[in-house]
């Protein structure tokens, strides 16, 4: 009898706990659904959240707890009664950590409801994602501009969690994590990009607004192309321009390898690149990543082998040749870099990055000229040497100028190309050219 009573008591306890959880979830859901929860509602929400945390043991209860905890800032904002909250109010409530908690809670709830087939919050979550995604993107960009890289990374990762159909946000989250030197986090993101086979390939669509005379960016999916083309047909825009976005797969694998090398895990790095090559043996971008790995490891024999293998497969692959130029430039092999960049231009006369990188390559010599001139005195011999160096410097500027002019012609809105060309014009006293380009800013 005593044993039987113990089991009955235990059963009653489980029943009470389950009933308690149902009451807490019911209370939280009721307050969540209110458009303008009162102060009492907000206090009840927080109290029930605290109670639920201590008794949530089942998967569903834990997911609901994290969801209701994550959307607490939304409840607080609704409680404030402010129709249009200020930027300061939003920043106070929706910190990068709060946004990440919200994203984790919402994404877990979406997965749970998909698995159980019971959609209670799914539609509301998706509606909220559509509404807040642009604001979150703007916030991430602003934080990045402020060099608050880890905060920007967290928000972009949150956006990815909320909308996994747009993995580009995960790619930029990884990039910002690298900038913040949070390599473990970056590695996690890059590995996820690798697992979902993200390439980032696409086309960006532009057109010039006839009224403002400014080139506008429409986006990079088929909808953006249709929208841009419709504006062209309506006559409000002209000069449509398509800009191809090349695969980021090589960069992703390369960054995984570089992080592993930085962490002293060369064997893992080698394994990562070998696995990538096995899965995609004919992907020349991965050959470039493998070649770069061998270059970092100073394994020049394997570096040469992989480069030759890549060129044998596609001797006129402009991206491959351009990337070989980048690798050569990074290793200070400027002669090979110049050869590869010029070969890329020969294959594709409108290859913007080759012109820009070729100009950068040539302008590296400028520091040597400046340093040498600074060391000179005021003797007759020094003045003569100064004039000789200045003449060589100007000759180098004149050699660079056509590459930069072509780059600006291809991409008129590229600030880096324009600023560099303006500097060259100024150095050569080409006032008319300087003023003409400056007027286009």
PDB file of N, CA, C and O in Angstrom, residues 22-98:
ATOM      1  N   UNK A  22       0.640  24.288 -18.579  1.00  0.00           N
ATOM      2  CA  UNK A  22      -0.408  24.671 -19.514  1.00  0.00           C
ATOM      3  C   UNK A  22      -0.973  26.041 -19.154  1.00  0.00           C
ATOM      4  O   UNK A  22      -1.226  26.864 -20.023  1.00  0.00           O
ATOM      5  N   UNK A  23      -1.176  26.272 -17.850  1.00  0.00           N
ATOM      6  CA  UNK A  23      -1.693  27.576 -17.410  1.00  0.00           C
ATOM      7  C   UNK A  23      -0.723  28.699 -17.759  1.00  0.00           C
ATOM      8  O   UNK A  23      -1.123  29.768 -18.222  1.00  0.00           O
ATOM      9  N   UNK A  24       0.560  28.468 -17.535  1.00  0.00           N
ATOM     10  CA  UNK A  24       1.573  29.496 -17.814  1.00  0.00           C
ATOM     11  C   UNK A  24       1.669  29.771 -19.315  1.00  0.00           C
ATOM     12  O   UNK A  24       1.720  30.928 -19.734  1.00  0.00           O
ATOM     13  N   UNK A  25       1.667  28.720 -20.099  1.00  0.00           N
ATOM     14  CA  UNK A  25       1.709  28.891 -21.548  1.00  0.00           C
ATOM     15  C   UNK A  25       0.459  29.602 -22.052  1.00  0.00           C
ATOM     16  O   UNK A  25       0.527  30.462 -22.939  1.00  0.00           O
ATOM     17  N   UNK A  26      -0.661  29.236 -21.479  1.00  0.00           N
ATOM     18  CA  UNK A  26      -1.923  29.858 -21.872  1.00  0.00           C
ATOM     19  C   UNK A  26      -1.899  31.358 -21.565  1.00  0.00           C
ATOM     20  O   UNK A  26      -2.313  32.180 -22.380  1.00  0.00           O
ATOM     21  N   UNK A  27      -1.375  31.705 -20.369  1.00  0.00           N
ATOM     22  CA  UNK A  27      -1.301  33.110 -19.969  1.00  0.00           C
ATOM     23  C   UNK A  27      -0.350  33.891 -20.889  1.00  0.00           C
ATOM     24  O   UNK A  27      -0.652  35.005 -21.314  1.00  0.00           O
ATOM     25  N   UNK A  28       0.800  33.288 -21.192  1.00  0.00           N
ATOM     26  CA  UNK A  28       1.785  33.948 -22.058  1.00  0.00           C
ATOM     27  C   UNK A  28       1.229  34.161 -23.467  1.00  0.00           C
ATOM     28  O   UNK A  28       1.394  35.224 -24.069  1.00  0.00           O
ATOM     29  N   UNK A  29       0.572  33.134 -23.986  1.00  0.00           N
ATOM     30  CA  UNK A  29      -0.005  33.233 -25.326  1.00  0.00           C
ATOM     31  C   UNK A  29      -1.086  34.315 -25.379  1.00  0.00           C
ATOM     32  O   UNK A  29      -1.169  35.080 -26.359  1.00  0.00           O
ATOM     33  N   UNK A  30      -1.889  34.399 -24.338  1.00  0.00           N
ATOM     34  CA  UNK A  30      -2.977  35.395 -24.304  1.00  0.00           C
ATOM     35  C   UNK A  30      -2.408  36.804 -24.327  1.00  0.00           C
ATOM     36  O   UNK A  30      -2.886  37.674 -25.067  1.00  0.00           O
ATOM     37  N   UNK A  31      -1.383  37.052 -23.517  1.00  0.00           N
ATOM     38  CA  UNK A  31      -0.773  38.393 -23.474  1.00  0.00           C
ATOM     39  C   UNK A  31      -0.043  38.684 -24.781  1.00  0.00           C
ATOM     40  O   UNK A  31      -0.091  39.800 -25.299  1.00  0.00           O
ATOM     41  N   UNK A  32       0.620  37.672 -25.322  1.00  0.00           N
ATOM     42  CA  UNK A  32       1.353  37.831 -26.596  1.00  0.00           C
ATOM     43  C   UNK A  32       0.413  38.299 -27.710  1.00  0.00           C
ATOM     44  O   UNK A  32       0.788  39.090 -28.574  1.00  0.00           O
ATOM     45  N   UNK A  33      -0.832  37.811 -27.682  1.00  0.00           N
ATOM     46  CA  UNK A  33      -1.776  38.108 -28.762  1.00  0.00           C
ATOM     47  C   UNK A  33      -2.401  39.506 -28.650  1.00  0.00           C
ATOM     48  O   UNK A  33      -3.075  39.972 -29.569  1.00  0.00           O
ATOM     49  N   UNK A  34      -2.180  40.191 -27.517  1.00  0.00           N
ATOM     50  CA  UNK A  34      -2.768  41.515 -27.330  1.00  0.00           C
ATOM     51  C   UNK A  34      -1.991  42.578 -28.101  1.00  0.00           C
ATOM     52  O   UNK A  34      -0.761  42.584 -28.086  1.00  0.00           O
ATOM     53  N   UNK A  35      -2.702  43.498 -28.745  1.00  0.00           N
ATOM     54  CA  UNK A  35      -2.053  44.581 -29.479  1.00  0.00           C
ATOM     55  C   UNK A  35      -1.430  45.601 -28.545  1.00  0.00           C
ATOM     56  O   UNK A  35      -0.389  46.188 -28.848  1.00  0.00           O
ATOM     57  N   UNK A  36      -2.086  45.856 -27.398  1.00  0.00           N
ATOM     58  CA  UNK A  36      -1.579  46.845 -26.449  1.00  0.00           C
ATOM     59  C   UNK A  36      -1.662  46.292 -25.028  1.00  0.00           C
ATOM     60  O   UNK A  36      -2.563  46.641 -24.255  1.00  0.00           O
ATOM     61  N   UNK A  37      -0.749  45.411 -24.649  1.00  0.00           N
ATOM     62  CA  UNK A  37      -0.772  44.851 -23.292  1.00  0.00           C
ATOM     63  C   UNK A  37      -0.566  45.943 -22.234  1.00  0.00           C
ATOM     64  O   UNK A  37       0.240  46.859 -22.424  1.00  0.00           O
ATOM     65  N   UNK A  38      -1.285  45.820 -21.132  1.00  0.00           N
ATOM     66  CA  UNK A  38      -1.197  46.811 -20.049  1.00  0.00           C
ATOM     67  C   UNK A  38       0.055  46.556 -19.208  1.00  0.00           C
ATOM     68  O   UNK A  38       0.776  45.566 -19.400  1.00  0.00           O
ATOM     69  N   UNK A  39       0.277  47.437 -18.233  1.00  0.00           N
ATOM     70  CA  UNK A  39       1.403  47.243 -17.318  1.00  0.00           C
ATOM     71  C   UNK A  39       1.234  45.943 -16.529  1.00  0.00           C
ATOM     72  O   UNK A  39       2.204  45.208 -16.302  1.00  0.00           O
ATOM     73  N   UNK A  40      -0.010  45.674 -16.116  1.00  0.00           N
ATOM     74  CA  UNK A  40      -0.276  44.421 -15.394  1.00  0.00           C
ATOM     75  C   UNK A  40      -0.009  43.206 -16.278  1.00  0.00           C
ATOM     76  O   UNK A  40       0.524  42.182 -15.820  1.00  0.00           O
ATOM     77  N   UNK A  41      -0.390  43.341 -17.559  1.00  0.00           N
ATOM     78  CA  UNK A  41      -0.121  42.253 -18.514  1.00  0.00           C
ATOM     79  C   UNK A  41       1.378  41.989 -18.618  1.00  0.00           C
ATOM     80  O   UNK A  41       1.822  40.832 -18.627  1.00  0.00           O
ATOM     81  N   UNK A  42       2.139  43.071 -18.707  1.00  0.00           N
ATOM     82  CA  UNK A  42       3.591  42.932 -18.848  1.00  0.00           C
ATOM     83  C   UNK A  42       4.185  42.272 -17.611  1.00  0.00           C
ATOM     84  O   UNK A  42       5.043  41.380 -17.727  1.00  0.00           O
ATOM     85  N   UNK A  43       3.720  42.682 -16.434  1.00  0.00           N
ATOM     86  CA  UNK A  43       4.209  42.068 -15.186  1.00  0.00           C
ATOM     87  C   UNK A  43       3.829  40.591 -15.125  1.00  0.00           C
ATOM     88  O   UNK A  43       4.633  39.742 -14.712  1.00  0.00           O
ATOM     89  N   UNK A  44       2.590  40.273 -15.537  1.00  0.00           N
ATOM     90  CA  UNK A  44       2.142  38.873 -15.555  1.00  0.00           C
ATOM     91  C   UNK A  44       2.960  38.056 -16.552  1.00  0.00           C
ATOM     92  O   UNK A  44       3.277  36.884 -16.308  1.00  0.00           O
ATOM     93  N   UNK A  45       3.272  38.667 -17.678  1.00  0.00           N
ATOM     94  CA  UNK A  45       4.062  37.992 -18.721  1.00  0.00           C
ATOM     95  C   UNK A  45       5.426  37.587 -18.153  1.00  0.00           C
ATOM     96  O   UNK A  45       5.860  36.436 -18.291  1.00  0.00           O
ATOM     97  N   UNK A  46       6.086  38.539 -17.499  1.00  0.00           N
ATOM     98  CA  UNK A  46       7.410  38.264 -16.942  1.00  0.00           C
ATOM     99  C   UNK A  46       7.335  37.237 -15.820  1.00  0.00           C
ATOM    100  O   UNK A  46       8.210  36.361 -15.714  1.00  0.00           O
ATOM    101  N   UNK A  47       6.286  37.318 -15.003  1.00  0.00           N
ATOM    102  CA  UNK A  47       6.126  36.374 -13.892  1.00  0.00           C
ATOM    103  C   UNK A  47       5.911  34.957 -14.407  1.00  0.00           C
ATOM    104  O   UNK A  47       6.512  33.990 -13.915  1.00  0.00           O
ATOM    105  N   UNK A  48       5.043  34.817 -15.407  1.00  0.00           N
ATOM    106  CA  UNK A  48       4.778  33.491 -15.984  1.00  0.00           C
ATOM    107  C   UNK A  48       5.997  32.946 -16.713  1.00  0.00           C
ATOM    108  O   UNK A  48       6.228  31.735 -16.740  1.00  0.00           O
ATOM    109  N   UNK A  49       6.771  33.844 -17.289  1.00  0.00           N
ATOM    110  CA  UNK A  49       7.999  33.437 -17.971  1.00  0.00           C
ATOM    111  C   UNK A  49       8.984  32.848 -16.958  1.00  0.00           C
ATOM    112  O   UNK A  49       9.602  31.807 -17.210  1.00  0.00           O
ATOM    113  N   UNK A  50       9.100  33.504 -15.825  1.00  0.00           N
ATOM    114  CA  UNK A  50       9.990  33.020 -14.758  1.00  0.00           C
ATOM    115  C   UNK A  50       9.529  31.662 -14.239  1.00  0.00           C
ATOM    116  O   UNK A  50      10.343  30.750 -14.026  1.00  0.00           O
ATOM    117  N   UNK A  51       8.223  31.517 -14.037  1.00  0.00           N
ATOM    118  CA  UNK A  51       7.679  30.235 -13.569  1.00  0.00           C
ATOM    119  C   UNK A  51       7.932  29.131 -14.584  1.00  0.00           C
ATOM    120  O   UNK A  51       8.311  28.009 -14.237  1.00  0.00           O
ATOM    121  N   UNK A  52       7.724  29.445 -15.851  1.00  0.00           N
ATOM    122  CA  UNK A  52       7.875  28.435 -16.901  1.00  0.00           C
ATOM    123  C   UNK A  52       9.318  27.960 -17.015  1.00  0.00           C
ATOM    124  O   UNK A  52       9.577  26.786 -17.259  1.00  0.00           O
ATOM    125  N   UNK A  53      10.269  28.871 -16.782  1.00  0.00           N
ATOM    126  CA  UNK A  53      11.684  28.507 -16.898  1.00  0.00           C
ATOM    127  C   UNK A  53      12.039  27.377 -15.942  1.00  0.00           C
ATOM    128  O   UNK A  53      12.795  26.462 -16.296  1.00  0.00           O
ATOM    129  N   UNK A  54      11.488  27.419 -14.734  1.00  0.00           N
ATOM    130  CA  UNK A  54      11.859  26.431 -13.719  1.00  0.00           C
ATOM    131  C   UNK A  54      11.199  25.069 -13.919  1.00  0.00           C
ATOM    132  O   UNK A  54      11.670  24.062 -13.392  1.00  0.00           O
ATOM    133  N   UNK A  55      10.107  25.025 -14.683  1.00  0.00           N
ATOM    134  CA  UNK A  55       9.389  23.750 -14.839  1.00  0.00           C
ATOM    135  C   UNK A  55       9.400  23.210 -16.271  1.00  0.00           C
ATOM    136  O   UNK A  55       8.881  22.128 -16.527  1.00  0.00           O
ATOM    137  N   UNK A  56      10.002  23.966 -17.191  1.00  0.00           N
ATOM    138  CA  UNK A  56      10.026  23.526 -18.596  1.00  0.00           C
ATOM    139  C   UNK A  56      11.059  22.421 -18.781  1.00  0.00           C
ATOM    140  O   UNK A  56      12.261  22.677 -18.794  1.00  0.00           O
ATOM    141  N   UNK A  57      10.598  21.201 -18.899  1.00  0.00           N
ATOM    142  CA  UNK A  57      11.502  20.060 -19.083  1.00  0.00           C
ATOM    143  C   UNK A  57      11.287  19.370 -20.420  1.00  0.00           C
ATOM    144  O   UNK A  57      12.210  18.807 -20.999  1.00  0.00           O
ATOM    145  N   UNK A  58      10.075  19.394 -20.928  1.00  0.00           N
ATOM    146  CA  UNK A  58       9.777  18.770 -22.219  1.00  0.00           C
ATOM    147  C   UNK A  58      10.248  19.679 -23.366  1.00  0.00           C
ATOM    148  O   UNK A  58      10.360  20.900 -23.218  1.00  0.00           O
ATOM    149  N   UNK A  59      10.499  19.042 -24.510  1.00  0.00           N
ATOM    150  CA  UNK A  59      10.989  19.787 -25.667  1.00  0.00           C
ATOM    151  C   UNK A  59      10.064  20.960 -26.012  1.00  0.00           C
ATOM    152  O   UNK A  59      10.517  22.098 -26.198  1.00  0.00           O
ATOM    153  N   UNK A  60       8.766  20.677 -26.096  1.00  0.00           N
ATOM    154  CA  UNK A  60       7.812  21.712 -26.479  1.00  0.00           C
ATOM    155  C   UNK A  60       7.784  22.865 -25.503  1.00  0.00           C
ATOM    156  O   UNK A  60       7.715  24.039 -25.899  1.00  0.00           O
ATOM    157  N   UNK A  61       7.868  22.558 -24.205  1.00  0.00           N
ATOM    158  CA  UNK A  61       7.854  23.612 -23.187  1.00  0.00           C
ATOM    159  C   UNK A  61       9.104  24.481 -23.281  1.00  0.00           C
ATOM    160  O   UNK A  61       9.039  25.709 -23.147  1.00  0.00           O
ATOM    161  N   UNK A  62      10.248  23.841 -23.507  1.00  0.00           N
ATOM    162  CA  UNK A  62      11.505  24.598 -23.637  1.00  0.00           C
ATOM    163  C   UNK A  62      11.463  25.517 -24.852  1.00  0.00           C
ATOM    164  O   UNK A  62      11.916  26.659 -24.802  1.00  0.00           O
ATOM    165  N   UNK A  63      10.930  25.007 -25.949  1.00  0.00           N
ATOM    166  CA  UNK A  63      10.839  25.817 -27.165  1.00  0.00           C
ATOM    167  C   UNK A  63       9.897  26.994 -26.949  1.00  0.00           C
ATOM    168  O   UNK A  63      10.197  28.134 -27.351  1.00  0.00           O
ATOM    169  N   UNK A  64       8.779  26.739 -26.292  1.00  0.00           N
ATOM    170  CA  UNK A  64       7.840  27.825 -26.006  1.00  0.00           C
ATOM    171  C   UNK A  64       8.461  28.849 -25.057  1.00  0.00           C
ATOM    172  O   UNK A  64       8.286  30.058 -25.236  1.00  0.00           O
ATOM    173  N   UNK A  65       9.201  28.373 -24.061  1.00  0.00           N
ATOM    174  CA  UNK A  65       9.849  29.298 -23.125  1.00  0.00           C
ATOM    175  C   UNK A  65      10.824  30.208 -23.868  1.00  0.00           C
ATOM    176  O   UNK A  65      10.805  31.436 -23.691  1.00  0.00           O
ATOM    177  N   UNK A  66      11.697  29.619 -24.689  1.00  0.00           N
ATOM    178  CA  UNK A  66      12.679  30.425 -25.425  1.00  0.00           C
ATOM    179  C   UNK A  66      12.015  31.379 -26.407  1.00  0.00           C
ATOM    180  O   UNK A  66      12.492  32.493 -26.631  1.00  0.00           O
ATOM    181  N   UNK A  67      10.900  30.943 -26.986  1.00  0.00           N
ATOM    182  CA  UNK A  67      10.156  31.808 -27.904  1.00  0.00           C
ATOM    183  C   UNK A  67       9.574  33.014 -27.153  1.00  0.00           C
ATOM    184  O   UNK A  67       9.773  34.165 -27.546  1.00  0.00           O
ATOM    185  N   UNK A  68       8.861  32.753 -26.062  1.00  0.00           N
ATOM    186  CA  UNK A  68       8.236  33.847 -25.317  1.00  0.00           C
ATOM    187  C   UNK A  68       9.280  34.770 -24.679  1.00  0.00           C
ATOM    188  O   UNK A  68       9.072  35.967 -24.564  1.00  0.00           O
ATOM    189  N   UNK A  69      10.415  34.190 -24.296  1.00  0.00           N
ATOM    190  CA  UNK A  69      11.504  35.008 -23.765  1.00  0.00           C
ATOM    191  C   UNK A  69      12.094  35.893 -24.879  1.00  0.00           C
ATOM    192  O   UNK A  69      12.381  37.074 -24.673  1.00  0.00           O
ATOM    193  N   UNK A  70      12.264  35.291 -26.048  1.00  0.00           N
ATOM    194  CA  UNK A  70      12.862  36.024 -27.174  1.00  0.00           C
ATOM    195  C   UNK A  70      12.024  37.206 -27.638  1.00  0.00           C
ATOM    196  O   UNK A  70      12.562  38.239 -28.057  1.00  0.00           O
ATOM    197  N   UNK A  71      10.677  37.061 -27.579  1.00  0.00           N
ATOM    198  CA  UNK A  71       9.808  38.135 -28.080  1.00  0.00           C
ATOM    199  C   UNK A  71       9.422  39.120 -26.982  1.00  0.00           C
ATOM    200  O   UNK A  71       8.575  39.993 -27.201  1.00  0.00           O
ATOM    201  N   UNK A  72      10.045  39.012 -25.795  1.00  0.00           N
ATOM    202  CA  UNK A  72       9.740  39.942 -24.705  1.00  0.00           C
ATOM    203  C   UNK A  72       9.910  41.412 -25.123  1.00  0.00           C
ATOM    204  O   UNK A  72       9.051  42.243 -24.785  1.00  0.00           O
ATOM    205  N   UNK A  73      10.983  41.784 -25.862  1.00  0.00           N
ATOM    206  CA  UNK A  73      11.094  43.188 -26.290  1.00  0.00           C
ATOM    207  C   UNK A  73       9.891  43.652 -27.120  1.00  0.00           C
ATOM    208  O   UNK A  73       9.486  44.817 -27.042  1.00  0.00           O
ATOM    209  N   UNK A  74       9.349  42.741 -27.925  1.00  0.00           N
ATOM    210  CA  UNK A  74       8.162  43.071 -28.724  1.00  0.00           C
ATOM    211  C   UNK A  74       6.970  43.385 -27.811  1.00  0.00           C
ATOM    212  O   UNK A  74       6.201  44.324 -28.072  1.00  0.00           O
ATOM    213  N   UNK A  75       6.800  42.606 -26.727  1.00  0.00           N
ATOM    214  CA  UNK A  75       5.719  42.834 -25.759  1.00  0.00           C
ATOM    215  C   UNK A  75       5.936  44.167 -25.047  1.00  0.00           C
ATOM    216  O   UNK A  75       4.995  44.947 -24.847  1.00  0.00           O
ATOM    217  N   UNK A  76       7.196  44.442 -24.691  1.00  0.00           N
ATOM    218  CA  UNK A  76       7.513  45.702 -23.999  1.00  0.00           C
ATOM    219  C   UNK A  76       7.250  46.904 -24.899  1.00  0.00           C
ATOM    220  O   UNK A  76       6.769  47.943 -24.436  1.00  0.00           O
ATOM    221  N   UNK A  77       7.570  46.743 -26.183  1.00  0.00           N
ATOM    222  CA  UNK A  77       7.317  47.836 -27.128  1.00  0.00           C
ATOM    223  C   UNK A  77       5.824  48.067 -27.294  1.00  0.00           C
ATOM    224  O   UNK A  77       5.355  49.220 -27.296  1.00  0.00           O
ATOM    225  N   UNK A  78       5.065  46.975 -27.402  1.00  0.00           N
ATOM    226  CA  UNK A  78       3.610  47.100 -27.523  1.00  0.00           C
ATOM    227  C   UNK A  78       3.015  47.722 -26.266  1.00  0.00           C
ATOM    228  O   UNK A  78       2.064  48.515 -26.322  1.00  0.00           O
ATOM    229  N   UNK A  79       3.593  47.419 -25.119  1.00  0.00           N
ATOM    230  CA  UNK A  79       3.122  47.967 -23.837  1.00  0.00           C
ATOM    231  C   UNK A  79       3.376  49.470 -23.727  1.00  0.00           C
ATOM    232  O   UNK A  79       2.626  50.189 -23.068  1.00  0.00           O
ATOM    233  N   UNK A  80       4.431  49.946 -24.411  1.00  0.00           N
ATOM    234  CA  UNK A  80       4.785  51.373 -24.315  1.00  0.00           C
ATOM    235  C   UNK A  80       3.719  52.276 -24.923  1.00  0.00           C
ATOM    236  O   UNK A  80       3.628  53.455 -24.587  1.00  0.00           O
ATOM    237  N   UNK A  81       2.925  51.732 -25.849  1.00  0.00           N
ATOM    238  CA  UNK A  81       1.861  52.514 -26.466  1.00  0.00           C
ATOM    239  C   UNK A  81       2.345  53.514 -27.495  1.00  0.00           C
ATOM    240  O   UNK A  81       1.576  54.332 -27.994  1.00  0.00           O
ATOM    241  N   UNK A  82       3.649  53.454 -27.836  1.00  0.00           N
ATOM    242  CA  UNK A  82       4.220  54.388 -28.822  1.00  0.00           C
ATOM    243  C   UNK A  82       4.017  53.815 -30.214  1.00  0.00           C
ATOM    244  O   UNK A  82       4.518  52.731 -30.531  1.00  0.00           O
ATOM    245  N   UNK A  83       3.287  54.569 -31.050  1.00  0.00           N
ATOM    246  CA  UNK A  83       2.997  54.077 -32.398  1.00  0.00           C
ATOM    247  C   UNK A  83       4.248  54.055 -33.261  1.00  0.00           C
ATOM    248  O   UNK A  83       4.486  53.122 -34.026  1.00  0.00           O
ATOM    249  N   UNK A  84       5.060  55.114 -33.127  1.00  0.00           N
ATOM    250  CA  UNK A  84       6.296  55.203 -33.908  1.00  0.00           C
ATOM    251  C   UNK A  84       7.463  55.440 -32.954  1.00  0.00           C
ATOM    252  O   UNK A  84       7.828  56.588 -32.661  1.00  0.00           O
ATOM    253  N   UNK A  85       8.034  54.373 -32.417  1.00  0.00           N
ATOM    254  CA  UNK A  85       9.135  54.515 -31.446  1.00  0.00           C
ATOM    255  C   UNK A  85      10.360  55.181 -32.072  1.00  0.00           C
ATOM    256  O   UNK A  85      10.622  55.027 -33.267  1.00  0.00           O
ATOM    257  N   UNK A  86      11.104  55.907 -31.261  1.00  0.00           N
ATOM    258  CA  UNK A  86      12.320  56.567 -31.733  1.00  0.00           C
ATOM    259  C   UNK A  86      13.428  55.542 -31.920  1.00  0.00           C
ATOM    260  O   UNK A  86      13.351  54.416 -31.426  1.00  0.00           O
ATOM    261  N   UNK A  87      14.471  55.972 -32.618  1.00  0.00           N
ATOM    262  CA  UNK A  87      15.619  55.096 -32.840  1.00  0.00           C
ATOM    263  C   UNK A  87      16.237  54.687 -31.503  1.00  0.00           C
ATOM    264  O   UNK A  87      16.657  53.540 -31.320  1.00  0.00           O
ATOM    265  N   UNK A  88      16.253  55.630 -30.560  1.00  0.00           N
ATOM    266  CA  UNK A  88      16.841  55.344 -29.246  1.00  0.00           C
ATOM    267  C   UNK A  88      16.025  54.283 -28.495  1.00  0.00           C
ATOM    268  O   UNK A  88      16.588  53.390 -27.857  1.00  0.00           O
ATOM    269  N   UNK A  89      14.690  54.397 -28.576  1.00  0.00           N
ATOM    270  CA  UNK A  89      13.830  53.414 -27.910  1.00  0.00           C
ATOM    271  C   UNK A  89      14.029  52.018 -28.492  1.00  0.00           C
ATOM    272  O   UNK A  89      14.096  51.023 -27.766  1.00  0.00           O
ATOM    273  N   UNK A  90      14.132  51.962 -29.819  1.00  0.00           N
ATOM    274  CA  UNK A  90      14.330  50.669 -30.482  1.00  0.00           C
ATOM    275  C   UNK A  90      15.673  50.064 -30.121  1.00  0.00           C
ATOM    276  O   UNK A  90      15.783  48.860 -29.862  1.00  0.00           O
ATOM    277  N   UNK A  91      16.722  50.898 -30.094  1.00  0.00           N
ATOM    278  CA  UNK A  91      18.062  50.399 -29.767  1.00  0.00           C
ATOM    279  C   UNK A  91      18.135  49.895 -28.333  1.00  0.00           C
ATOM    280  O   UNK A  91      18.857  48.939 -28.033  1.00  0.00           O
ATOM    281  N   UNK A  92      17.366  50.542 -27.434  1.00  0.00           N
ATOM    282  CA  UNK A  92      17.373  50.137 -26.035  1.00  0.00           C
ATOM    283  C   UNK A  92      16.716  48.762 -25.856  1.00  0.00           C
ATOM    284  O   UNK A  92      17.193  47.921 -25.096  1.00  0.00           O
ATOM    285  N   UNK A  93      15.619  48.559 -26.552  1.00  0.00           N
ATOM    286  CA  UNK A  93      14.895  47.289 -26.435  1.00  0.00           C
ATOM    287  C   UNK A  93      15.520  46.183 -27.280  1.00  0.00           C
ATOM    288  O   UNK A  93      15.714  45.064 -26.813  1.00  0.00           O
ATOM    289  N   UNK A  94      15.833  46.519 -28.524  1.00  0.00           N
ATOM    290  CA  UNK A  94      16.317  45.509 -29.469  1.00  0.00           C
ATOM    291  C   UNK A  94      17.832  45.616 -29.609  1.00  0.00           C
ATOM    292  O   UNK A  94      18.356  46.062 -30.628  1.00  0.00           O
ATOM    293  N   UNK A  95      18.530  45.221 -28.558  1.00  0.00           N
ATOM    294  CA  UNK A  95      19.986  45.148 -28.610  1.00  0.00           C
ATOM    295  C   UNK A  95      20.379  43.970 -29.505  1.00  0.00           C
ATOM    296  O   UNK A  95      19.561  43.071 -29.750  1.00  0.00           O
ATOM    297  N   UNK A  96      21.638  43.939 -29.984  1.00  0.00           N
ATOM    298  CA  UNK A  96      22.053  42.787 -30.793  1.00  0.00           C
ATOM    299  C   UNK A  96      21.808  41.447 -30.098  1.00  0.00           C
ATOM    300  O   UNK A  96      21.388  40.486 -30.733  1.00  0.00           O
ATOM    301  N   UNK A  97      22.039  41.388 -28.764  1.00  0.00           N
ATOM    302  CA  UNK A  97      21.792  40.137 -28.035  1.00  0.00           C
ATOM    303  C   UNK A  97      20.297  39.813 -27.997  1.00  0.00           C
ATOM    304  O   UNK A  97      19.894  38.652 -28.171  1.00  0.00           O
ATOM    305  N   UNK A  98      19.470  40.851 -27.787  1.00  0.00           N
ATOM    306  CA  UNK A  98      18.022  40.629 -27.745  1.00  0.00           C
ATOM    307  C   UNK A  98      17.517  40.146 -29.098  1.00  0.00           C
ATOM    308  O   UNK A  98      16.647  39.264 -29.173  1.00  0.00           O
TER     309      UNK A  98
END
